[in-house]
CSV table of C-alpha atoms and ligand atoms in Angstrom, one decimal:
chain,number,residue,atom,x,y,z
A,1,UNK,CA,405.4,52.4,-4.2
A,2,UNK,CA,404.5,55.3,-1.9
A,3,UNK,CA,404.7,57.4,-5.0
A,4,UNK,CA,402.2,55.2,-6.9
A,5,UNK,CA,400.0,55.1,-4.0
A,6,UNK,CA,399.8,58.9,-4.0
A,7,UNK,CA,399.2,59.2,-7.6
A,8,UNK,CA,396.5,56.5,-7.1
A,9,UNK,CA,394.6,58.6,-4.4
A,10,UNK,CA,395.1,61.7,-6.5
A,11,UNK,CA,393.3,60.1,-9.5
A,12,UNK,CA,390.7,58.7,-7.3
A,13,UNK,CA,389.9,62.1,-5.7
A,14,UNK,CA,390.4,63.6,-9.3
A,15,UNK,CA,387.5,61.2,-10.6
A,16,UNK,CA,385.2,61.4,-7.7
A,17,UNK,CA,385.7,65.1,-7.7
A,18,UNK,CA,384.6,65.1,-11.6
A,19,UNK,CA,381.7,62.7,-10.4
A,20,UNK,CA,380.4,65.4,-8.1
A,21,UNK,CA,380.6,68.2,-10.7
A,22,UNK,CA,378.5,66.1,-13.0
A,23,UNK,CA,376.2,65.3,-10.6
A,24,UNK,CA,375.6,69.0,-9.6
A,25,UNK,CA,375.6,70.0,-13.1
A,26,UNK,CA,372.9,67.2,-13.5
A,27,UNK,CA,370.9,68.4,-11.0
A,28,UNK,CA,371.1,72.1,-12.0
A,29,UNK,CA,369.7,71.1,-15.3
A,30,UNK,CA,367.0,69.5,-13.9
A,31,UNK,CA,366.4,72.6,-11.4
A,32,UNK,CA,366.3,74.7,-14.6
A,33,UNK,CA,363.2,73.1,-16.0
A,34,UNK,CA,359.7,74.6,-15.0
A,35,UNK,CA,356.5,73.1,-16.0
A,36,UNK,CA,354.8,76.8,-15.7
A,37,UNK,CA,357.5,77.9,-18.0
A,38,UNK,CA,357.4,75.2,-20.6
A,39,UNK,CA,353.9,75.5,-20.6
A,40,UNK,CA,353.2,78.8,-20.7
A,41,UNK,CA,351.6,79.0,-24.2
A,42,UNK,CA,349.4,76.1,-23.7
A,43,UNK,CA,347.5,76.4,-20.4
A,44,UNK,CA,347.9,77.2,-16.5
A,45,UNK,CA,350.1,74.6,-14.6
A,46,UNK,CA,348.7,74.2,-11.3
A,47,UNK,CA,348.7,72.4,-7.7
A,48,UNK,CA,346.2,72.2,-4.8
A,49,UNK,CA,347.8,73.6,-1.4
A,50,UNK,CA,347.2,72.3,2.1
A,51,UNK,CA,348.1,74.1,5.7
A,52,UNK,CA,351.8,73.3,5.3
A,53,UNK,CA,352.1,75.1,1.9
A,54,UNK,CA,350.2,78.1,2.8
A,55,UNK,CA,351.9,78.9,6.2
A,56,UNK,CA,355.2,78.3,4.4
A,57,UNK,CA,355.7,75.4,7.0
A,58,UNK,CA,356.7,73.0,3.9
A,59,UNK,CA,359.2,75.0,2.8
A,60,UNK,CA,360.4,72.3,0.0
A,61,UNK,CA,356.8,72.0,-1.4
A,62,UNK,CA,356.8,75.7,-1.4
A,63,UNK,CA,360.0,75.9,-3.5
A,64,UNK,CA,358.6,73.5,-5.8
A,65,UNK,CA,355.2,75.3,-6.3
A,66,UNK,CA,357.0,78.7,-6.7
A,67,UNK,CA,359.1,77.3,-9.5
A,68,UNK,CA,356.8,74.9,-11.1
A,69,UNK,CA,353.3,76.2,-11.0
A,70,UNK,CA,351.3,79.3,-11.9
A,71,UNK,CA,348.3,78.5,-10.3
A,72,UNK,CA,346.9,77.3,-6.9
A,73,UNK,CA,343.6,75.9,-5.6
A,74,UNK,CA,342.8,75.5,-2.0
A,75,UNK,CA,342.6,71.9,-1.1
A,76,UNK,CA,340.6,72.4,1.8
A,77,UNK,CA,341.0,76.2,3.4
A,78,UNK,CA,337.8,77.5,1.3
A,79,UNK,CA,335.4,74.6,1.9
A,80,UNK,CA,332.0,75.5,3.8
A,81,UNK,CA,332.9,73.5,6.7
A,82,UNK,CA,336.4,75.4,7.0
A,83,UNK,CA,335.3,79.2,6.3
A,84,UNK,CA,332.0,79.1,7.6
A,85,UNK,CA,331.9,76.7,10.4
A,86,UNK,CA,328.5,77.7,12.0
A,87,UNK,CA,325.6,79.6,10.9
A,88,UNK,CA,327.1,82.9,12.3
A,89,UNK,CA,330.7,82.7,12.4
A,90,UNK,CA,333.2,82.6,9.4
A,91,UNK,CA,336.7,81.9,9.8
A,92,UNK,CA,338.6,83.5,6.9
A,93,UNK,CA,342.2,83.0,8.6
A,94,UNK,CA,343.7,80.3,6.3
A,95,UNK,CA,341.5,81.5,3.2
A,96,UNK,CA,343.3,84.9,3.7
A,97,UNK,CA,346.6,83.5,3.9
A,98,UNK,CA,345.8,81.5,0.5
A,99,UNK,CA,345.0,84.3,-1.3
A,100,UNK,CA,347.8,86.4,-0.1
A,101,UNK,CA,350.4,83.3,-1.4
A,102,UNK,CA,348.8,83.8,-4.7
A,103,UNK,CA,349.1,87.2,-4.9
A,104,UNK,CA,352.8,87.3,-3.9
A,105,UNK,CA,353.6,85.0,-6.5
A,106,UNK,CA,351.6,86.5,-9.2
A,107,UNK,CA,349.5,83.0,-9.5
A,108,UNK,CA,345.9,82.6,-11.2
A,109,UNK,CA,344.0,81.9,-7.9
A,110,UNK,CA,341.0,79.2,-7.7
A,111,UNK,CA,338.3,79.1,-5.1
A,112,UNK,CA,337.2,75.9,-4.3
A,113,UNK,CA,334.5,75.8,-3.7
A,114,UNK,CA,331.0,77.5,-2.9
A,115,UNK,CA,328.8,74.7,-3.1
A,116,UNK,CA,329.5,71.0,-2.2
A,117,UNK,CA,327.3,68.6,-0.4
A,118,UNK,CA,330.7,67.4,1.2
A,119,UNK,CA,332.7,69.1,3.8
A,120,UNK,CA,329.5,71.5,4.3
A,121,UNK,CA,328.2,73.2,7.6
A,122,UNK,CA,326.8,70.6,9.3
A,123,UNK,CA,323.6,72.4,10.0
A,124,UNK,CA,323.0,72.7,6.4
A,125,UNK,CA,322.1,69.0,6.3
A,126,UNK,CA,319.2,69.4,8.8
A,127,UNK,CA,317.6,72.2,6.7
A,128,UNK,CA,314.2,71.3,5.5
A,129,UNK,CA,312.7,74.5,4.2
A,130,UNK,CA,313.4,76.2,0.8
A,131,UNK,CA,313.5,79.6,1.6
A,132,UNK,CA,315.8,79.0,4.8
A,133,UNK,CA,318.0,77.0,2.6
A,134,UNK,CA,318.2,79.8,0.0
A,135,UNK,CA,318.9,82.5,2.5
A,136,UNK,CA,321.9,80.2,4.1
A,137,UNK,CA,323.4,79.7,0.3
A,138,UNK,CA,322.9,83.5,-0.5
A,139,UNK,CA,324.8,84.5,2.8
A,140,UNK,CA,327.3,82.0,2.4
A,141,UNK,CA,328.3,82.6,-1.4
A,142,UNK,CA,327.9,86.5,-1.2
A,143,UNK,CA,330.1,86.6,2.1
A,144,UNK,CA,333.0,84.8,0.8
A,145,UNK,CA,332.9,85.6,-3.0
A,146,UNK,CA,332.4,89.5,-1.8
A,147,UNK,CA,335.6,89.2,0.4
A,148,UNK,CA,337.7,87.7,-2.3
A,149,UNK,CA,336.0,90.0,-5.2
A,150,UNK,CA,338.8,91.1,-7.9
A,151,UNK,CA,341.2,88.4,-6.1
A,152,UNK,CA,340.1,84.8,-7.0
A,153,UNK,CA,340.3,84.7,-10.5
A,154,UNK,CA,337.9,81.4,-11.2
A,155,UNK,CA,335.4,79.9,-8.9
A,156,UNK,CA,334.4,76.4,-8.8
A,157,UNK,CA,330.7,77.5,-7.9
A,158,UNK,CA,328.9,74.2,-7.7
A,159,UNK,CA,330.9,70.9,-7.1
A,160,UNK,CA,329.5,67.6,-7.8
A,161,UNK,CA,326.0,68.0,-8.7
A,162,UNK,CA,325.6,65.0,-10.9
A,163,UNK,CA,325.3,61.4,-10.4
A,164,UNK,CA,327.1,58.6,-12.4
A,165,UNK,CA,324.2,58.3,-14.6
A,166,UNK,CA,324.0,61.8,-15.4
A,167,UNK,CA,320.8,62.7,-13.3
A,168,UNK,CA,321.2,65.5,-10.3
A,169,UNK,CA,322.5,64.2,-7.2
A,170,UNK,CA,320.0,63.7,-4.6
A,171,UNK,CA,322.0,66.5,-2.5
A,172,UNK,CA,320.6,68.4,0.5
A,173,UNK,CA,320.3,71.3,-2.1
A,174,UNK,CA,318.3,69.3,-4.6
A,175,UNK,CA,315.7,67.8,-2.0
A,176,UNK,CA,315.4,71.1,-0.5
A,177,UNK,CA,315.3,73.5,-3.2
A,178,UNK,CA,314.8,71.5,-6.4
A,179,UNK,CA,317.1,72.1,-9.5
A,180,UNK,CA,316.6,75.9,-9.1
A,181,UNK,CA,319.6,75.9,-6.7
A,182,UNK,CA,322.0,75.6,-9.2
A,183,UNK,CA,320.9,78.8,-11.2
A,184,UNK,CA,320.6,80.7,-8.0
A,185,UNK,CA,323.9,79.8,-6.7
A,186,UNK,CA,325.7,80.8,-10.0
A,187,UNK,CA,323.6,84.2,-10.1
A,188,UNK,CA,324.6,85.0,-6.6
A,189,UNK,CA,328.1,84.4,-7.0
A,190,UNK,CA,328.0,86.4,-10.4
A,191,UNK,CA,326.7,89.4,-8.4
A,192,UNK,CA,329.0,89.1,-5.5
A,193,UNK,CA,332.3,89.1,-8.1
A,194,UNK,CA,331.0,90.1,-11.6
A,195,UNK,CA,334.8,89.7,-12.7
A,196,UNK,CA,335.4,86.1,-11.7
A,197,UNK,CA,335.1,83.2,-13.9
A,198,UNK,CA,332.4,80.7,-12.8
A,199,UNK,CA,333.0,77.1,-13.0
A,200,UNK,CA,331.0,74.0,-12.8
A,201,UNK,CA,333.2,71.1,-11.5
A,202,UNK,CA,332.9,67.3,-11.4
A,203,UNK,CA,334.6,63.9,-11.2
A,204,UNK,CA,334.3,61.2,-13.8
A,205,UNK,CA,333.4,64.0,-16.7
A,206,UNK,CA,334.7,61.4,-19.3
A,207,UNK,CA,331.9,59.0,-18.7
A,208,UNK,CA,329.4,59.3,-21.5
A,209,UNK,CA,326.2,59.4,-19.3
A,210,UNK,CA,327.8,61.8,-16.9
A,211,UNK,CA,328.9,64.1,-19.9
A,212,UNK,CA,325.4,63.9,-21.1
A,213,UNK,CA,324.2,65.2,-17.4
A,214,UNK,CA,326.8,68.1,-17.7
A,215,UNK,CA,325.9,69.4,-20.8
A,216,UNK,CA,322.4,69.5,-20.1
A,217,UNK,CA,323.1,71.2,-16.8
A,218,UNK,CA,325.3,73.7,-18.4
A,219,UNK,CA,322.8,74.0,-21.4
A,220,UNK,CA,320.0,75.0,-19.0
A,221,UNK,CA,321.9,77.7,-17.3
A,222,UNK,CA,323.1,79.1,-20.6
A,223,UNK,CA,319.2,79.3,-21.7
A,224,UNK,CA,318.4,80.8,-18.6
A,225,UNK,CA,321.3,83.6,-19.1
A,226,UNK,CA,323.0,82.5,-16.3
A,227,UNK,CA,326.6,83.4,-16.5
A,228,UNK,CA,329.1,80.2,-16.7
A,229,UNK,CA,332.6,80.3,-18.1
A,230,UNK,CA,334.1,76.9,-17.5
A,231,UNK,CA,333.5,73.4,-16.6
A,232,UNK,CA,336.1,71.6,-14.2
A,233,UNK,CA,337.1,67.9,-15.1
A,234,UNK,CA,338.3,66.7,-11.7
A,235,UNK,CA,341.0,64.1,-13.2
A,236,UNK,CA,341.2,61.6,-10.3
A,237,UNK,CA,342.0,58.9,-12.6
A,238,UNK,CA,344.1,55.4,-12.8
A,239,UNK,CA,346.7,54.0,-14.8
A,240,UNK,CA,344.4,52.5,-17.6
A,241,UNK,CA,341.1,54.0,-16.8
A,242,UNK,CA,339.5,56.3,-18.4
A,243,UNK,CA,340.7,55.9,-22.1
A,244,UNK,CA,342.3,58.5,-23.8
A,245,UNK,CA,339.3,58.6,-26.4
A,246,UNK,CA,336.5,59.5,-23.6
A,247,UNK,CA,338.3,62.3,-22.1
A,248,UNK,CA,339.1,63.8,-25.4
A,249,UNK,CA,335.4,63.5,-26.8
A,250,UNK,CA,334.3,65.1,-23.1
A,251,UNK,CA,337.0,67.9,-23.6
A,252,UNK,CA,335.6,68.7,-27.1
A,253,UNK,CA,332.1,68.2,-26.5
A,254,UNK,CA,332.5,70.9,-23.1
A,255,UNK,CA,334.4,73.2,-25.5
A,256,UNK,CA,331.5,73.3,-28.1
A,257,UNK,CA,329.3,74.8,-25.4
A,258,UNK,CA,331.7,78.0,-25.8
A,259,UNK,CA,333.1,77.3,-22.5
A,260,UNK,CA,336.6,77.0,-21.2
A,261,UNK,CA,337.8,73.4,-20.0
A,262,UNK,CA,339.9,72.9,-16.9
A,263,UNK,CA,341.8,70.0,-15.6
A,264,UNK,CA,341.2,70.6,-11.8
A,265,UNK,CA,342.4,68.0,-9.5
A,266,UNK,CA,344.6,65.8,-11.7
A,267,UNK,CA,346.4,62.6,-9.9
A,268,UNK,CA,347.1,59.0,-10.9
A,269,UNK,CA,346.5,56.3,-8.5
A,270,UNK,CA,348.7,53.4,-9.0
A,271,UNK,CA,347.2,51.4,-6.5
A,272,UNK,CA,344.6,48.6,-6.6
A,273,UNK,CA,341.1,49.8,-6.5
A,274,UNK,CA,338.5,48.5,-4.2
A,275,UNK,CA,335.6,47.0,-5.7
A,276,UNK,CA,336.5,48.8,-9.1
A,277,UNK,CA,335.7,52.0,-7.3
A,278,UNK,CA,335.6,54.8,-9.9
A,279,UNK,CA,335.7,58.5,-9.4
A,280,UNK,CA,335.9,60.4,-6.2
A,281,UNK,CA,332.9,60.2,-4.0
A,282,UNK,CA,334.9,61.3,-0.7
A,283,UNK,CA,332.5,59.7,1.8
A,284,UNK,CA,333.7,56.0,0.4
A,285,UNK,CA,335.9,54.1,2.5
A,286,UNK,CA,337.5,50.9,2.6
A,287,UNK,CA,339.8,48.6,4.9
A,288,UNK,CA,343.5,48.6,4.3
A,289,UNK,CA,345.4,45.4,3.9
A,290,UNK,CA,348.6,44.1,2.6
A,291,UNK,CA,347.0,43.5,-1.0
A,292,UNK,CA,345.7,47.0,-1.2
A,293,UNK,CA,349.0,48.6,-0.2
A,294,UNK,CA,351.3,46.9,-2.5
A,295,UNK,CA,354.2,49.3,-2.2
A,296,UNK,CA,354.5,50.8,1.2
A,297,UNK,CA,358.4,51.3,1.0
A,298,UNK,CA,359.0,51.8,-3.1
A,299,UNK,CA,357.4,52.0,-6.4
A,300,UNK,CA,358.9,49.4,-8.6
A,301,UNK,CA,360.4,50.7,-11.6
A,302,UNK,CA,358.4,49.1,-14.0
A,303,UNK,CA,355.0,50.9,-12.6
A,304,UNK,CA,357.0,54.3,-12.2
A,305,UNK,CA,357.4,53.8,-16.0
A,306,UNK,CA,353.9,53.1,-16.3
A,307,UNK,CA,352.9,56.3,-14.6
A,308,UNK,CA,355.2,58.2,-16.8
A,309,UNK,CA,353.9,56.5,-19.9
A,310,UNK,CA,350.3,57.5,-18.8
A,311,UNK,CA,351.1,61.0,-18.0
A,312,UNK,CA,353.1,61.4,-21.4
A,313,UNK,CA,349.7,60.0,-23.3
A,314,UNK,CA,347.5,62.5,-21.1
A,315,UNK,CA,349.8,65.5,-21.3
A,316,UNK,CA,350.0,64.7,-25.1
A,317,UNK,CA,346.3,64.9,-25.6
A,318,UNK,CA,345.9,68.2,-23.3
A,319,UNK,CA,348.7,69.6,-25.9
A,320,UNK,CA,346.4,68.6,-28.8
A,321,UNK,CA,343.6,70.4,-27.0
A,322,UNK,CA,345.3,73.4,-25.7
A,323,UNK,CA,343.1,75.7,-27.4
A,324,UNK,CA,340.4,74.7,-25.4
A,325,UNK,CA,342.0,73.8,-22.1
A,326,UNK,CA,342.7,76.5,-19.8
A,327,UNK,CA,344.4,75.3,-16.9
A,328,UNK,CA,345.8,71.7,-15.5
A,329,UNK,CA,346.2,71.3,-11.8
A,330,UNK,CA,347.4,68.6,-9.8
A,331,UNK,CA,345.6,67.9,-6.6
A,332,UNK,CA,348.7,68.4,-4.8
A,333,UNK,CA,352.3,69.2,-4.8
A,334,UNK,CA,354.0,65.9,-4.2
A,335,UNK,CA,353.3,62.3,-3.4
A,336,UNK,CA,353.8,62.5,0.2
A,337,UNK,CA,350.9,64.9,0.8
A,338,UNK,CA,348.5,63.6,-1.7
A,339,UNK,CA,344.6,62.8,-0.6
A,340,UNK,CA,345.1,59.4,-2.4
A,341,UNK,CA,347.2,58.1,0.6
A,342,UNK,CA,344.0,58.2,2.7
A,343,UNK,CA,341.4,57.8,0.1
A,344,UNK,CA,339.4,55.5,-0.5
A,345,UNK,CA,341.7,53.6,1.8
A,346,UNK,CA,343.4,55.0,5.2
A,347,UNK,CA,347.1,54.7,5.5
A,348,UNK,CA,348.2,53.4,2.1
A,349,UNK,CA,351.6,54.9,0.2
A,350,UNK,CA,350.3,55.9,-3.0
A,351,UNK,CA,352.4,57.5,-5.7
A,352,UNK,CA,350.1,59.5,-8.2
A,353,UNK,CA,352.0,63.1,-8.7
A,354,UNK,CA,355.2,64.4,-10.4
A,355,UNK,CA,357.1,64.9,-7.3
A,356,UNK,CA,358.2,62.0,-5.0
A,357,UNK,CA,358.1,62.0,-1.1
A,358,UNK,CA,361.4,63.5,-1.1
A,359,UNK,CA,360.5,66.5,-3.1
A,360,UNK,CA,362.5,65.1,-6.2
A,361,UNK,CA,361.2,65.0,-9.7
A,362,UNK,CA,359.8,61.7,-11.0
A,363,UNK,CA,360.3,60.1,-14.1
A,364,UNK,CA,356.6,61.5,-15.2
A,365,UNK,CA,357.9,64.7,-14.4
A,366,UNK,CA,360.6,64.3,-17.0
A,367,UNK,CA,358.5,62.9,-19.7
A,368,UNK,CA,356.0,65.7,-19.2
A,369,UNK,CA,358.7,68.5,-19.4
A,370,UNK,CA,360.2,66.2,-22.1
A,371,UNK,CA,357.3,66.6,-24.4
A,372,UNK,CA,357.8,70.6,-24.5
A,373,UNK,CA,361.8,70.2,-24.9
A,374,UNK,CA,362.3,67.4,-27.1
B,401,XIL,C1,340.0,66.3,-0.7
B,401,XIL,C2,341.0,66.8,0.2
B,401,XIL,O1,342.3,66.4,-0.5
B,401,XIL,C3,341.1,66.0,1.4
B,401,XIL,O2,342.0,66.5,1.9
B,401,XIL,C4,339.7,66.1,2.0
B,401,XIL,O3,339.8,65.2,3.2
B,401,XIL,C5,338.9,65.3,1.4
B,401,XIL,O4,338.6,66.4,0.0
B,401,XIL,N1,337.0,65.9,-5.1
B,401,XIL,C6,337.2,67.6,-4.6
B,401,XIL,C7,338.4,68.1,-3.6
B,401,XIL,O5,336.6,68.3,-5.3
B,401,XIL,O6,337.7,68.9,-3.0
B,401,XIL,C8,338.5,66.6,-2.8
B,401,XIL,O7,339.5,66.9,-2.0
B,401,XIL,C9,339.1,65.5,-3.9
B,401,XIL,C10,337.6,65.1,-4.5
């Protein structure tokens, strides 16, 4: 009797041990995959980084970043408000650390962004004189781009200058300086760092009317001899919108302008959309409710599968056009730190990226890596 109990216990321990070895092996296999390695011949793969990653406090996110990505974008630290908080003061502390992180890890370093109506120095909103505004813009772009000369590989020079209908957005820059502010910003950026690639970046760049507006904007710059190397399609998308056809038409159309295409801020929301909101206008905010926050604890398997399928379709399309696409950057490292937990409704639980709240790979990750291994 005692003997058979002992035998049973030994068998049990053996089985448990075997299970552990198998589990460890599976984890090691998972650990071996790397987005940047798998996609090395296709395009850069990146993530936007926040303070926790830049300062190295979020060690798990940093680990993922180093293993999976070969390009970084600054989620906030290079925005005007952060880097140039008042007319006579610049604060480069975090931006310097951001650039150092990219250099240390041999990454393609993106600068985001030199001119944008949001997160701008507050005094800029009350400038009324065209020459005064031109001077502020010149000083800002020159100071920032010169500081990182030869270090930033690619600048988002102008962000979100277009309306949904393709007309120019009535930003403070347009109101005070007129259309010439666009050309002006690109020329100053080029002078400040002639080696950096210069991009125009915006959301909803797949929409037909906005696409027409973007093409016109870019063609105008080109006609006037202004250097522009690429166009950024932000990529704040949903599970069903935009259609792959619209995205594809845009990638092809932009590429025909003789410039590179980058997907600069990719994330796929799985949450309900208030008032059928499209795009990423960051000033829009709505009330939270149970209905608007349906997965506060866990993402149902069916939605996780839907998300994975969506990522598969999108990456298949990107691969089809890898000759036109230079970079695909996710807006964040993992679900926990995604801005979509707080936009357009505060304090929701969203699941838009390839890594979950515990820094583990999601189904979507395996589908995206699987496209290159299967
Ligand atoms: C977002 C950041 O992720 C948030 O942390 C911040 O509060 C608001 O801005 N389009 C852009 C990005 O170009 O800079 C925005 O980033 C998201 C929309």
